Every structure is written in C-alpha cells, then in structure tokens.
Tab-separated table of C-alpha atoms in Angstrom:
chain	number	residue	atom	x	y	z
O	27	UNK	CA	-0.014	0.125	0.030
O	28	UNK	CA	1.174	3.472	-0.575
O	29	UNK	CA	2.016	5.941	2.271
O	30	UNK	CA	2.435	9.371	1.444
O	31	UNK	CA	5.064	11.186	3.221
O	32	UNK	CA	4.315	14.333	5.725
O	33	UNK	CA	6.378	16.664	7.469
O	34	UNK	CA	6.598	15.621	11.304
O	35	UNK	CA	5.296	18.514	13.477
O	36	UNK	CA	8.013	20.141	15.354
O	37	UNK	CA	6.596	18.941	18.831
O	38	UNK	CA	6.586	15.421	18.018
O	39	UNK	CA	8.724	13.151	19.869
O	40	UNK	CA	9.248	9.887	17.888
O	41	UNK	CA	11.153	7.788	20.503
O	42	UNK	CA	9.904	4.628	22.231
O	43	UNK	CA	7.231	5.308	24.879
O	44	UNK	CA	6.544	3.387	28.118
O	45	UNK	CA	3.204	1.774	29.569
O	46	UNK	CA	0.198	3.021	27.872
O	47	UNK	CA	-2.892	1.315	29.408
O	48	UNK	CA	-5.386	3.335	30.883
O	49	UNK	CA	-4.391	6.349	29.249
O	50	UNK	CA	-6.227	6.213	25.517
O	51	UNK	CA	-7.633	9.498	25.817
O	52	UNK	CA	-4.225	11.310	25.934
O	53	UNK	CA	-2.344	12.645	22.869
O	54	UNK	CA	1.348	12.318	23.850
O	55	UNK	CA	2.138	14.561	20.814
O	56	UNK	CA	-0.374	17.561	20.982
O	57	UNK	CA	-1.470	19.046	17.730
O	58	UNK	CA	-3.951	21.936	17.581
O	59	UNK	CA	-7.105	22.016	15.255
O	60	UNK	CA	-6.668	23.335	11.903
O	61	UNK	CA	-7.585	27.247	11.747
O	62	UNK	CA	-11.024	28.242	11.579
O	63	UNK	CA	-12.154	25.135	13.334
O	64	UNK	CA	-15.399	25.377	15.701
O	65	UNK	CA	-15.752	23.449	18.959
O	66	UNK	CA	-19.028	23.056	20.742
O	67	UNK	CA	-19.516	21.355	23.909
O	68	UNK	CA	-22.816	19.570	24.208
O	69	UNK	CA	-24.850	17.724	27.238
O	70	UNK	CA	-27.279	15.265	26.564
O	71	UNK	CA	-29.392	12.895	28.630
O	72	UNK	CA	-29.932	9.275	27.405
O	73	UNK	CA	-33.374	7.723	26.886
O	74	UNK	CA	-32.991	5.534	30.136
O	75	UNK	CA	-31.849	8.940	32.068
O	76	UNK	CA	-28.218	9.065	32.158
O	77	UNK	CA	-25.841	11.961	31.592
O	78	UNK	CA	-23.680	12.068	28.860
O	79	UNK	CA	-22.156	14.368	26.386
O	80	UNK	CA	-19.636	15.316	23.803
O	81	UNK	CA	-17.519	17.746	21.600
O	82	UNK	CA	-18.442	18.631	18.341
O	83	UNK	CA	-15.700	19.727	16.214
O	84	UNK	CA	-16.662	21.423	12.614
O	85	UNK	CA	-14.105	22.452	9.843
O	86	UNK	CA	-14.301	26.252	8.805
O	87	UNK	CA	-16.884	25.147	6.247
O	88	UNK	CA	-19.630	23.171	8.106
O	89	UNK	CA	-19.611	19.546	7.117
O	90	UNK	CA	-22.479	17.238	6.079
O	91	UNK	CA	-20.309	13.945	7.360
O	92	UNK	CA	-19.282	13.259	10.860
O	93	UNK	CA	-16.742	10.890	12.319
O	94	UNK	CA	-17.858	9.729	15.935
O	95	UNK	CA	-15.233	8.354	18.571
O	96	UNK	CA	-16.224	6.842	21.543
O	97	UNK	CA	-14.887	4.383	24.232
O	98	UNK	CA	-17.064	2.702	26.831
O	99	UNK	CA	-15.153	4.129	29.661
O	100	UNK	CA	-12.526	6.717	28.460
O	101	UNK	CA	-12.701	10.477	27.976
O	102	UNK	CA	-11.481	10.725	24.172
O	103	UNK	CA	-12.195	14.670	23.533
O	104	UNK	CA	-8.063	14.993	22.761
O	105	UNK	CA	-8.285	12.108	20.642
O	106	UNK	CA	-5.261	12.112	18.086
O	107	UNK	CA	-7.492	11.550	15.077
O	108	UNK	CA	-9.571	14.662	15.667
O	109	UNK	CA	-7.187	16.960	13.678
O	110	UNK	CA	-6.908	14.599	10.613
O	111	UNK	CA	-10.849	14.335	10.209
O	112	UNK	CA	-11.026	18.168	10.381
O	113	UNK	CA	-8.036	18.701	8.212
O	114	UNK	CA	-9.864	16.513	5.562
O	115	UNK	CA	-13.012	18.645	5.787
O	116	UNK	CA	-15.179	16.294	7.933
O	117	UNK	CA	-16.660	17.071	11.459
O	118	UNK	CA	-15.684	15.193	14.310
O	119	UNK	CA	-17.774	14.170	17.266
O	120	UNK	CA	-15.993	12.848	20.767
O	121	UNK	CA	-18.440	11.481	22.950
O	122	UNK	CA	-17.956	10.509	26.729
O	123	UNK	CA	-19.607	7.757	28.449
O	124	UNK	CA	-21.843	7.921	31.231
O	125	UNK	CA	-19.257	6.698	33.666
O	126	UNK	CA	-15.775	8.256	32.528
O	127	UNK	CA	-12.702	6.175	33.709
O	128	UNK	CA	-15.047	3.487	35.700
O	129	UNK	CA	-15.880	0.313	34.245
O	130	UNK	CA	-17.288	-1.157	37.742
O	131	UNK	CA	-20.637	-0.986	36.703
O	132	UNK	CA	-20.311	-0.796	32.749
O	133	UNK	CA	-22.917	-3.171	31.151
O	134	UNK	CA	-22.426	-2.641	27.210
O	135	UNK	CA	-25.989	-2.759	26.523
O	136	UNK	CA	-26.878	0.343	28.670
O	137	UNK	CA	-23.715	1.906	27.147
O	138	UNK	CA	-25.779	1.453	23.709
O	139	UNK	CA	-28.257	4.255	25.167
O	140	UNK	CA	-25.322	6.626	25.280
O	141	UNK	CA	-24.086	5.882	21.653
O	142	UNK	CA	-27.904	6.183	20.602
O	143	UNK	CA	-28.011	9.711	22.392
O	144	UNK	CA	-25.305	10.832	20.482
O	145	UNK	CA	-26.353	9.655	17.061
O	146	UNK	CA	-29.895	11.302	17.754
O	147	UNK	CA	-28.198	14.701	18.555
O	148	UNK	CA	-26.005	14.451	15.375
O	149	UNK	CA	-28.944	13.382	13.164
O	150	UNK	CA	-31.117	16.220	14.463
O	151	UNK	CA	-28.207	18.800	14.024
O	152	UNK	CA	-28.297	18.056	10.345
O	153	UNK	CA	-25.622	15.506	9.448
O	154	UNK	CA	-26.477	13.450	6.464
O	155	UNK	CA	-23.904	10.770	7.004
O	156	UNK	CA	-22.493	9.130	10.259
O	157	UNK	CA	-19.265	7.297	10.540
O	158	UNK	CA	-18.153	5.356	13.772
O	159	UNK	CA	-14.544	5.339	14.414
O	160	UNK	CA	-13.778	2.419	17.126
O	161	UNK	CA	-10.510	2.777	18.555
O	162	UNK	CA	-9.335	0.030	20.881
O	163	UNK	CA	-12.231	-0.705	23.483
O	164	UNK	CA	-14.404	1.486	21.272
O	165	UNK	CA	-14.200	-1.129	18.524
O	166	UNK	CA	-16.433	-3.650	20.689
O	167	UNK	CA	-18.968	-0.774	21.678
O	168	UNK	CA	-19.465	0.342	18.125
O	169	UNK	CA	-19.444	-2.935	16.833
O	170	UNK	CA	-22.351	-4.072	18.771
O	171	UNK	CA	-24.257	-0.655	18.192
O	172	UNK	CA	-23.993	-1.418	14.652
O	173	UNK	CA	-25.399	-4.633	14.977
O	174	UNK	CA	-28.374	-3.771	17.056
O	175	UNK	CA	-29.403	-0.915	15.298
O	176	UNK	CA	-29.447	-2.884	12.047
O	177	UNK	CA	-32.118	-5.368	13.638
O	178	UNK	CA	-35.859	-5.021	14.132
O	179	UNK	CA	-36.454	-3.518	17.292
O	180	UNK	CA	-37.914	-6.843	18.254
O	181	UNK	CA	-35.135	-8.829	17.456
O	182	UNK	CA	-32.659	-6.928	19.796
O	183	UNK	CA	-31.036	-8.389	22.832
O	184	UNK	CA	-33.656	-8.233	25.456
O	185	UNK	CA	-31.553	-8.990	28.723
O	186	UNK	CA	-28.012	-8.212	29.762
O	187	UNK	CA	-26.156	-11.356	30.662
O	188	UNK	CA	-26.638	-10.777	34.107
O	189	UNK	CA	-30.431	-10.737	33.355
O	190	UNK	CA	-31.563	-7.179	33.538
O	191	UNK	CA	-33.984	-6.010	30.828
O	192	UNK	CA	-32.325	-3.777	28.293
O	193	UNK	CA	-35.639	-2.302	26.700
O	194	UNK	CA	-33.470	-1.968	23.542
O	195	UNK	CA	-36.589	-2.579	21.393
O	196	UNK	CA	-37.915	0.738	22.866
O	197	UNK	CA	-34.395	2.606	21.903
O	198	UNK	CA	-34.210	4.831	19.133
O	199	UNK	CA	-30.970	3.582	17.232
O	200	UNK	CA	-30.077	5.625	14.013
O	201	UNK	CA	-27.746	3.471	12.005
O	202	UNK	CA	-24.354	4.566	10.907
O	203	UNK	CA	-23.308	4.942	7.615
O	204	UNK	CA	-19.606	3.722	8.028
O	205	UNK	CA	-17.308	2.132	10.253
O	206	UNK	CA	-13.609	2.718	10.920
O	207	UNK	CA	-11.853	0.103	13.367
O	208	UNK	CA	-8.689	1.883	14.653
O	209	UNK	CA	-6.004	-0.620	16.504
O	210	UNK	CA	-9.120	-2.627	17.403
O	211	UNK	CA	-9.001	-5.454	19.776
O	212	UNK	CA	-11.699	-8.507	19.719
O	213	UNK	CA	-13.939	-7.004	22.535
O	214	UNK	CA	-12.958	-6.654	26.157
O	215	UNK	CA	-13.943	-10.072	27.319
O	216	UNK	CA	-12.036	-11.492	24.311
O	217	UNK	CA	-8.991	-9.513	25.230
O	218	UNK	CA	-9.348	-10.527	28.893
O	219	UNK	CA	-9.497	-14.331	27.968
O	220	UNK	CA	-6.011	-14.088	26.389
O	221	UNK	CA	-4.337	-12.180	29.334
O	222	UNK	CA	-6.184	-13.517	32.387
O	223	UNK	CA	-3.490	-15.602	34.633
O	224	UNK	CA	-4.932	-19.045	34.949
O	225	UNK	CA	-2.368	-19.970	37.504
O	226	UNK	CA	-4.573	-18.382	40.322
O	227	UNK	CA	-5.897	-21.444	42.504
O	228	UNK	CA	-8.000	-19.092	45.022
O	229	UNK	CA	-9.920	-16.180	43.973
O	230	UNK	CA	-9.836	-14.995	47.364
O	231	UNK	CA	-6.134	-15.100	47.579
O	232	UNK	CA	-4.475	-12.879	44.885
O	233	UNK	CA	-0.890	-14.702	45.447
O	234	UNK	CA	-2.235	-18.191	45.461
O	235	UNK	CA	-0.470	-19.868	42.320
O	236	UNK	CA	-0.445	-23.115	40.584
O	237	UNK	CA	3.295	-23.473	39.620
O	238	UNK	CA	2.555	-25.607	36.654
O	239	UNK	CA	0.569	-22.799	35.092
O	240	UNK	CA	2.693	-19.996	36.204
O	241	UNK	CA	3.694	-18.009	33.097
O	242	UNK	CA	6.585	-16.040	34.792
O	243	UNK	CA	8.093	-19.493	35.939
O	244	UNK	CA	11.328	-20.314	34.269
O	245	UNK	CA	10.417	-23.840	34.493
O	246	UNK	CA	7.449	-23.090	32.078
O	247	UNK	CA	9.502	-21.041	29.341
O	248	UNK	CA	9.520	-17.685	30.936
O	249	UNK	CA	12.483	-15.250	30.567
O	250	UNK	CA	13.132	-11.565	30.865
O	251	UNK	CA	13.236	-8.740	28.622
O	252	UNK	CA	16.773	-9.714	27.823
O	253	UNK	CA	16.369	-13.097	26.507
O	254	UNK	CA	12.411	-13.377	26.007
O	255	UNK	CA	10.287	-16.192	26.943
O	256	UNK	CA	9.903	-19.485	24.919
O	257	UNK	CA	6.790	-21.366	25.889
O	258	UNK	CA	6.189	-24.902	24.196
O	259	UNK	CA	3.034	-25.904	22.460
O	260	UNK	CA	1.833	-28.096	25.390
O	261	UNK	CA	2.206	-25.603	27.914
O	262	UNK	CA	0.285	-23.112	25.592
O	263	UNK	CA	-2.364	-25.641	25.335
O	264	UNK	CA	-2.809	-26.281	29.024
O	265	UNK	CA	-2.633	-22.522	29.551
O	266	UNK	CA	-5.592	-21.560	27.420
O	267	UNK	CA	-7.590	-24.129	28.527
O	268	UNK	CA	-7.125	-23.085	32.054
O	269	UNK	CA	-7.636	-19.363	31.217
O	270	UNK	CA	-11.178	-20.313	29.874
O	271	UNK	CA	-11.961	-22.386	32.996
O	272	UNK	CA	-11.059	-19.553	35.166
O	273	UNK	CA	-13.397	-17.032	33.148
O	274	UNK	CA	-16.136	-19.724	33.440
O	275	UNK	CA	-15.808	-19.891	37.184
O	276	UNK	CA	-15.848	-16.294	37.294
O	277	UNK	CA	-19.319	-16.327	35.328
O	278	UNK	CA	-20.455	-18.996	37.656
O	279	UNK	CA	-19.566	-16.710	40.640
O	280	UNK	CA	-21.074	-13.465	39.251
O	281	UNK	CA	-24.190	-15.684	38.213
O	282	UNK	CA	-24.502	-16.837	41.821
O	283	UNK	CA	-23.924	-13.333	43.550
O	284	UNK	CA	-26.693	-11.887	41.273
O	285	UNK	CA	-29.151	-14.650	42.106
O	286	UNK	CA	-28.589	-14.511	45.703
O	287	UNK	CA	-29.489	-10.697	45.403
O	288	UNK	CA	-32.526	-11.153	43.264
O	289	UNK	CA	-33.699	-14.165	45.719
O	290	UNK	CA	-33.362	-11.957	48.692
O	291	UNK	CA	-35.439	-9.058	46.885
O	292	UNK	CA	-38.081	-11.557	46.094
O	293	UNK	CA	-38.533	-12.669	49.794
O	294	UNK	CA	-38.331	-9.186	50.884
O	295	UNK	CA	-41.412	-8.185	48.456
O	296	UNK	CA	-43.287	-11.133	50.224
O	297	UNK	CA	-42.517	-9.635	53.758
O	298	UNK	CA	-39.228	-11.118	54.209
O	299	UNK	CA	-36.684	-10.487	57.102
O	300	UNK	CA	-34.469	-7.713	57.610
O	301	UNK	CA	-31.532	-9.408	56.392
O	302	UNK	CA	-33.273	-10.039	53.265
O	303	UNK	CA	-33.692	-6.392	52.581
O	304	UNK	CA	-30.163	-5.837	53.380
O	305	UNK	CA	-28.952	-8.609	50.867
O	306	UNK	CA	-31.565	-7.431	48.345
O	307	UNK	CA	-29.876	-3.844	48.350
O	308	UNK	CA	-26.558	-4.904	48.347
O	309	UNK	CA	-24.612	-5.186	45.115
O	310	UNK	CA	-21.457	-7.131	45.728
O	311	UNK	CA	-17.876	-6.155	44.017
O	312	UNK	CA	-15.957	-8.787	42.380
O	313	UNK	CA	-12.145	-8.060	42.474
O	314	UNK	CA	-10.398	-9.889	39.892
O	315	UNK	CA	-6.510	-10.200	40.316
O	316	UNK	CA	-3.906	-11.035	37.907
O	317	UNK	CA	-5.170	-10.011	34.439
O	318	UNK	CA	-1.869	-9.247	32.570
O	319	UNK	CA	-0.679	-12.538	31.628
O	320	UNK	CA	-0.614	-12.789	27.782
O	321	UNK	CA	1.979	-15.401	26.817
O	322	UNK	CA	2.341	-13.284	23.539
O	323	UNK	CA	3.676	-10.460	25.309
O	324	UNK	CA	6.528	-12.167	26.495
O	325	UNK	CA	7.196	-14.795	23.820
O	326	UNK	CA	7.455	-12.932	20.701
O	327	UNK	CA	7.777	-15.678	18.558
O	328	UNK	CA	4.212	-16.402	19.165
O	329	UNK	CA	2.140	-14.681	16.638
O	330	UNK	CA	4.981	-12.280	15.398
O	331	UNK	CA	4.758	-8.717	14.993
O	332	UNK	CA	6.928	-5.400	15.374
O	333	UNK	CA	5.625	-5.466	19.186
O	334	UNK	CA	8.102	-4.938	21.974
O	335	UNK	CA	8.438	-7.321	24.993
O	336	UNK	CA	6.108	-6.552	27.628
O	337	UNK	CA	2.357	-5.446	27.584
O	338	UNK	CA	0.405	-2.154	27.313
O	339	UNK	CA	0.872	-1.931	31.163
O	340	UNK	CA	4.760	-2.246	30.915
O	341	UNK	CA	7.705	-4.640	30.718
O	342	UNK	CA	7.549	-5.557	34.296
O	343	UNK	CA	4.673	-8.363	34.406
O	344	UNK	CA	5.252	-8.890	38.258
O	345	UNK	CA	4.186	-4.993	38.711
O	346	UNK	CA	1.257	-5.289	36.278
O	347	UNK	CA	-0.038	-8.561	36.611
O	348	UNK	CA	0.091	-8.537	40.803
O	349	UNK	CA	-0.515	-4.853	41.118
O	350	UNK	CA	-3.860	-2.860	42.024
O	351	UNK	CA	-4.294	-1.500	38.498
O	352	UNK	CA	-5.270	-3.649	35.752
O	353	UNK	CA	-8.085	-4.724	33.339
O	354	UNK	CA	-11.509	-5.969	35.320
O	355	UNK	CA	-9.868	-5.369	38.662
O	356	UNK	CA	-12.842	-4.149	40.359
O	357	UNK	CA	-16.319	-4.651	38.736
O	358	UNK	CA	-20.020	-5.654	39.748
O	359	UNK	CA	-21.201	-9.033	38.702
O	360	UNK	CA	-23.178	-7.737	35.925
O	361	UNK	CA	-20.366	-5.651	34.642
O	362	UNK	CA	-17.970	-8.793	34.791
O	363	UNK	CA	-20.558	-10.718	32.830
O	364	UNK	CA	-21.182	-8.070	30.207
O	365	UNK	CA	-18.126	-6.342	29.715
O	366	UNK	CA	-15.084	-8.692	30.782
O	367	UNK	CA	-16.335	-12.111	30.450
O	368	UNK	CA	-14.879	-13.691	26.984
O	369	UNK	CA	-17.586	-16.398	27.410
O	370	UNK	CA	-20.817	-14.133	28.108
O	371	UNK	CA	-20.330	-10.768	26.734
O	372	UNK	CA	-22.278	-9.499	23.663
O	373	UNK	CA	-19.567	-6.896	22.924
O	374	UNK	CA	-17.309	-9.304	21.179
O	375	UNK	CA	-16.500	-8.515	17.567
O	376	UNK	CA	-16.640	-12.073	16.786
O	377	UNK	CA	-20.429	-11.976	17.812
O	378	UNK	CA	-21.267	-8.448	16.322
O	379	UNK	CA	-18.917	-7.574	13.376
O	380	UNK	CA	-20.733	-10.147	11.037
O	381	UNK	CA	-23.826	-7.917	11.288
O	382	UNK	CA	-21.672	-4.980	9.711
O	383	UNK	CA	-23.072	-4.125	6.286
O	384	UNK	CA	-21.723	-0.557	5.919
O	385	UNK	CA	-18.266	0.387	4.233
O	386	UNK	CA	-15.561	-0.525	6.759
O	387	UNK	CA	-11.908	0.566	7.087
O	388	UNK	CA	-9.570	-1.366	9.620
O	389	UNK	CA	-6.325	-0.040	10.242
O	390	UNK	CA	-3.809	-2.506	12.147
O	391	UNK	CA	-0.805	-1.112	14.180
O	392	UNK	CA	1.962	-3.746	13.454
O	393	UNK	CA	3.656	-3.151	17.118
O	394	UNK	CA	0.388	-3.296	18.918
O	395	UNK	CA	0.655	-5.209	22.245
O	396	UNK	CA	-3.186	-5.783	22.848
O	397	UNK	CA	-4.072	-7.357	19.379
O	398	UNK	CA	-1.914	-9.432	17.191
O	399	UNK	CA	-1.841	-10.180	13.723
O	400	UNK	CA	-3.791	-13.581	13.661
O	401	UNK	CA	-6.562	-11.583	15.761
O	402	UNK	CA	-6.625	-8.726	13.186
O	403	UNK	CA	-7.123	-11.173	10.815
O	404	UNK	CA	-9.975	-12.890	12.681
O	405	UNK	CA	-11.601	-9.668	13.102
O	406	UNK	CA	-11.391	-8.354	9.397
O	407	UNK	CA	-12.773	-11.964	8.219
O	408	UNK	CA	-15.639	-11.631	10.568
O	409	UNK	CA	-16.936	-8.072	9.158
O	410	UNK	CA	-19.970	-8.888	7.384
O	411	UNK	CA	-19.518	-6.291	4.602
O	412	UNK	CA	-17.644	-7.035	1.352
O	413	UNK	CA	-16.885	-3.168	1.141
O	414	UNK	CA	-13.748	-3.616	3.524
O	415	UNK	CA	-10.189	-2.456	3.569
O	416	UNK	CA	-7.370	-3.573	5.770
O	417	UNK	CA	-4.255	-1.224	6.350
O	418	UNK	CA	-1.045	-2.134	8.164
O	419	UNK	CA	0.873	0.721	9.779
O	420	UNK	CA	4.095	0.650	11.831
O	421	UNK	CA	3.278	1.743	15.511
O	422	UNK	CA	2.268	0.593	18.995
O	423	UNK	CA	-1.288	0.381	20.190
O	424	UNK	CA	-1.615	4.144	20.434
O	425	UNK	CA	-0.207	4.762	17.134
O	426	UNK	CA	3.402	5.959	18.651
O	427	UNK	CA	6.643	5.486	16.908
O	428	UNK	CA	8.438	2.159	17.737
O	429	UNK	CA	11.904	3.882	17.293
O	430	UNK	CA	13.561	7.016	17.295
O	431	UNK	CA	13.480	8.598	13.955
O	432	UNK	CA	10.031	6.803	13.007
O	433	UNK	CA	7.093	8.890	11.791
O	434	UNK	CA	4.510	8.285	14.510
O	435	UNK	CA	2.158	5.631	12.988
O	436	UNK	CA	-0.773	7.636	14.226
O	437	UNK	CA	-0.008	10.215	11.240
O	438	UNK	CA	0.339	7.655	8.793
O	439	UNK	CA	-3.135	6.226	10.056
O	440	UNK	CA	-4.492	9.720	9.912
O	441	UNK	CA	-3.723	10.218	6.028
O	442	UNK	CA	-5.319	6.742	5.611
O	443	UNK	CA	-8.258	7.751	7.359
O	444	UNK	CA	-8.541	10.941	5.333
O	445	UNK	CA	-8.240	8.930	1.848
O	446	UNK	CA	-10.815	6.568	2.891
O	447	UNK	CA	-13.309	9.154	3.752
O	448	UNK	CA	-12.810	11.071	0.753
O	449	UNK	CA	-13.360	7.990	-1.424
O	450	UNK	CA	-16.516	7.048	0.343
O	451	UNK	CA	-18.366	9.974	1.834
O	452	UNK	CA	-18.992	13.593	0.601
O	453	UNK	CA	-17.905	16.190	3.252
C-alpha cells in the first residue's frame, strides 16, 4: 500500500514510549485543530435518564459527514485522530460515556443508550452521514451498536448477560453509514480471555499460584526482556484451556451473586426478614486479580509482529499482573458478565462484526501489544460487508513510533482515514 509522506510536527517526540494502558484519551504529541475549526460542547440525557455528552468539532466550512469517536469508559475529547478528520473537511464528534474512567458498573447493553443519544443529536443537528470510529475498546462498543441498530426492534438483545431487561426494543437507534476500526481488539472480554492469569488457585488469595501454570516461572519457559520467553506447545495448550476455565468459574460466581440478591429481593417483597432487605439492596463487588499474563507479550515468537517485549501496562509482568491497576480489577457481577467475560459478553467482535454491512476500514498497528496479527485477521474476516479494507501501519497500540526517528504511526493512520473518507463520503 502507498503511504504518502508528511512533515513531522515540530513538537513530536518519536522515541519509544512506556506503559500506555489506561491513557487512551491522552495525546502525547498534541496538535492544534486546523485554523477556523469550531468546537461546541454538548450535554445530553440518554433515553434511560443517564447523563452523557460530547464535543462537536466542525471545520471552517460546515460538513454534512461526521466521524464519531467513543470508548465505553474513556474520555476521548483529545483523541489524536480529530485534527486529521477536521483537516480533511469532515466534522468530528468525541463522546464521553456515562461513567468516565470507571467500568465497575459498565454494562455494554446500557452503554448503547449513550451511543444512541449521540447519534440522535447528530441526526437532529443535520448531519446526513455518520461514521463510527472504534479505537481499541471502542471497537466492541461500536460493533455492538451497529449490530443492534441494524435489527428490527423486536430482535434486539432483551436481557443483559446478568439478566437485566435492556428495553432496547424501545430505544431509537439511528444506523451509521460507515465504520472505522482503529487498533481494534476483539472486545474487552475476548481481550481478557487471552491475558487473564490461569495459575490463580483461589480467587480470594491474589498470591495463590499453581506453579504448573505459572507464566512467569522459568520452568515453564519464561524469560526476562533480555532473553525473552519460550513457551512450548503443550504448555500453551494447557494454559489457554485453564484461562477459559477460570473465566467460566468467574461467570458462575457472578451469576451466583446476582441470584442471591434477586432471591433476597423476592423474599423481601413477600414480607421477608430485615436480612433479606439488606441482601437485596446490596450490590457485591468482584475483585479480579492477575489479569495481565498473555503469553504473546513475553514470547515474541508467538504470533510474531513488530511489538516490543511486555504488555500495554509495561515490561515488568509482576508489577502489572500482581499490582492494583489492571483490566477488570474491580467490577460488579453484572459488569463482569457484560464487559469482561469472554464467554458471556455480547460486545465481542466475533459476535457483532458479522452484522456490519456498512463500508468499513480497519487500520492495524504492527507493534500493537493488545491485538496481534492473527486476531486482526479474524476480526477482518468476521466483518460482514464485502466493502472493507485492511491497512497495516508501523506503530504501537496508540499509534506512537516504535523507534527513534520513525514517523508516529498515528499520522500515517490519519492520512489513510482521510483518504478512505474522501473515497466513500462527501464532506
């Protein structure tokens, strides 16, 4: 593929970067908007009564096509793709979710209400064409929205994985006109399925370890950054099977906790005890430890790419896997099932992407430490439309340069998105 050159902005730092997880909204190489661009902050109320909102960026000549950017838990008003969208003559809409920076109660089925509120606003604002740009975790959210919006209302998901009625059949869901996946991963649950540590033997003891499954034991093939890890096929097979088993056990725990609460509520309605009222009102919290242990992050011979040793959270697997910050660390039983379970979640591209019929662009970063080449191929294959294009760009998960002197991949990706928009949508 051709990748036109561009002069690097003076304030760009191209050198290798450190841990990046949890900072998707940050633009390390800030660029101003093109001259004449207009920004409008918008506050919205969803159909189920939650607060959301966004920032609308218009070029100097108002556009009729708008590109939406949203993540289910991140604030993305500073997303690095916005200047490129405006420069190409299109509008950009950056939306924030109802719970910024916190997925403790995130259920994707209700996050669809946030997306729908933004879509309704943009249609009422006069935009004739709306393109969804799903970056990282935004890919699962937007693919689920596109799937549900394309269904007859009666066919939409009726209950969350935790059993709550969604009432999506009553939700107005304007359909998008195009989709961009930028550094997508296969959905938060599918991502976690690959990086959860299956050597945990006791969920109540974060230091419990089955040494035969310990990914950081040299006896199993682990090696530090200087020599790298080498896991054999037998260990990998046992490891992947045990990961699925751990997720299944957590699913069972989540369902049990929900059932206990709902049964207590039912008893309380029938004149139950004070203890029933307490239990029925209580929402337990699941603490899920050790969720940064994808073998591919340390054995670079597995699904090889341009990535560096380590995960999104850094090079030290003990700090990221055993530390307090990590994927799914604190969640409700409902959010575990809807968002983080690779078994139960609906927000998985394998489930939702086949329903996408709109023109679609997928941009892969070749040094991505969250999504690997074989996963990207699976995602691209799953996308239902035949009008789809896959581009590969050298960069890390956030499109930053892999080495000193390299142009940040985000700028190359920006030009590819510009070209694709021009080819498919009038301004």
